Short mmCIF file of C-alpha atoms in Angstrom, two decimals:
data_model
loop_
_atom_site.label_atom_id
_atom_site.label_comp_id
_atom_site.label_asym_id
_atom_site.label_seq_id
_atom_site.Cartn_x
_atom_site.Cartn_y
_atom_site.Cartn_z
CA MET U 1 17.86 -9.53 -3.43
CA SER U 2 18.95 -13.22 -3.60
CA LYS U 3 19.51 -12.80 -7.89
CA LEU U 4 22.30 -9.70 -7.29
CA LYS U 5 25.57 -10.47 -8.36
CA PRO U 6 28.68 -9.23 -5.64
CA ASN U 7 29.16 -6.03 -7.75
CA ASP U 8 25.51 -5.26 -8.59
CA LYS U 9 24.87 -1.91 -7.28
CA PRO U 10 21.40 -1.61 -7.58
CA ILE U 11 19.61 2.05 -7.37
CA ILE U 12 15.65 2.58 -5.93
CA HIS U 13 13.76 5.41 -6.94
CA SER U 14 11.28 7.08 -5.26
CA ASP U 15 9.58 9.93 -4.45
CA GLN U 16 9.63 12.03 -1.12
CA GLY U 17 6.69 9.59 0.52
CA TRP U 18 7.26 9.64 3.81
CA GLN U 19 8.12 5.71 4.04
CA TYR U 20 11.10 6.13 1.95
CA GLN U 21 11.84 9.01 4.37
CA MET U 22 11.97 6.67 7.60
CA ARG U 23 15.41 5.75 9.36
CA PHE U 24 14.82 1.77 8.99
CA TYR U 25 13.83 1.48 5.08
CA GLN U 26 16.88 3.59 4.45
CA GLN U 27 19.24 1.37 7.28
CA GLN U 28 18.07 -1.84 5.19
CA LEU U 29 18.99 0.31 1.77
CA GLN U 30 22.18 0.88 3.37
CA GLN U 31 22.43 -2.87 4.89
CA TYR U 32 22.10 -4.66 1.68
CA GLY U 33 24.42 -2.15 -0.43
CA LEU U 34 21.25 -0.62 -2.40
CA ILE U 35 21.74 2.72 -3.30
CA GLN U 36 18.60 5.18 -3.11
CA SER U 37 17.83 8.00 -5.29
CA MET U 38 14.73 10.02 -4.19
CA SER U 39 13.33 13.04 -6.50
CA ARG U 40 13.61 16.85 -5.73
CA LYS U 41 10.35 17.45 -3.20
CA GLY U 42 7.09 18.61 -5.03
CA ASN U 43 8.95 17.84 -8.44
CA CYS U 44 7.12 14.75 -10.29
CA LEU U 45 9.02 15.19 -13.53
CA ASP U 46 12.28 14.18 -11.84
CA ASN U 47 11.80 10.59 -11.92
CA ALA U 48 8.92 10.75 -14.51
CA SER U 49 9.79 7.70 -16.71
CA MET U 50 9.26 5.62 -13.56
CA GLU U 51 6.07 7.17 -12.61
CA SER U 52 4.67 6.60 -15.46
CA PHE U 53 5.49 2.88 -15.64
CA PHE U 54 4.29 2.32 -12.35
CA GLY U 55 0.68 4.38 -13.73
CA ILE U 56 0.41 1.84 -16.65
CA LEU U 57 1.28 -1.42 -14.33
CA LYS U 58 -1.41 -0.08 -12.07
CA SER U 59 -4.19 0.93 -14.39
CA GLU U 60 -3.33 -2.44 -16.51
CA CYS U 61 -2.22 -5.17 -15.03
CA PHE U 62 -3.72 -4.42 -11.23
CA HIS U 63 -7.11 -2.76 -11.48
CA GLY U 64 -9.71 -4.53 -9.55
CA LYS U 65 -7.56 -7.99 -9.27
CA GLN U 66 -7.29 -9.39 -6.00
CA PHE U 67 -3.84 -11.71 -6.15
CA GLU U 68 -4.64 -15.60 -3.80
CA SER U 69 -0.33 -15.05 -3.61
CA ILE U 70 2.32 -13.28 -2.65
CA GLU U 71 3.69 -16.04 -5.52
CA GLU U 72 0.92 -15.40 -7.62
CA LEU U 73 1.22 -11.33 -7.47
CA GLU U 74 5.20 -11.51 -8.15
CA GLN U 75 4.69 -13.70 -11.28
CA THR U 76 2.00 -11.66 -12.50
CA VAL U 77 4.59 -8.57 -12.38
CA LYS U 78 7.16 -10.51 -14.07
CA GLU U 79 4.55 -12.00 -16.94
CA TYR U 80 3.59 -7.91 -17.45
CA ILE U 81 7.22 -6.26 -17.50
CA HIS U 82 8.20 -9.73 -20.19
CA TYR U 83 5.46 -8.07 -21.71
CA TYR U 84 5.39 -4.69 -21.34
CA ASN U 85 9.32 -4.48 -22.68
CA HIS U 86 8.68 -6.70 -25.19
CA GLU U 87 4.99 -6.96 -27.08
CA ARG U 88 3.52 -3.80 -25.27
CA ILE U 89 2.91 -0.98 -28.23
CA LYS U 90 4.30 2.40 -27.21
CA VAL U 91 3.46 5.76 -28.70
#
């Protein structure tokens, strides 16, 4: 959140999971000026590209790994996203 510029309007994409429908979560998004985008109930195709990315991220980056700290997790995710966007072969 600290890296957002004043006019940024990030969109948080999610499915219809109960945690994303909770009033507190939605209030937090609103407080920080985040826009919530939820897929339609029972329609995983609404957000297929993100569902695919997170599935790949989990299997290639997290499966069977334990992190020693939040900082290690954050660094791993940053490095993986760079790899995914710039080096990984996509078919």
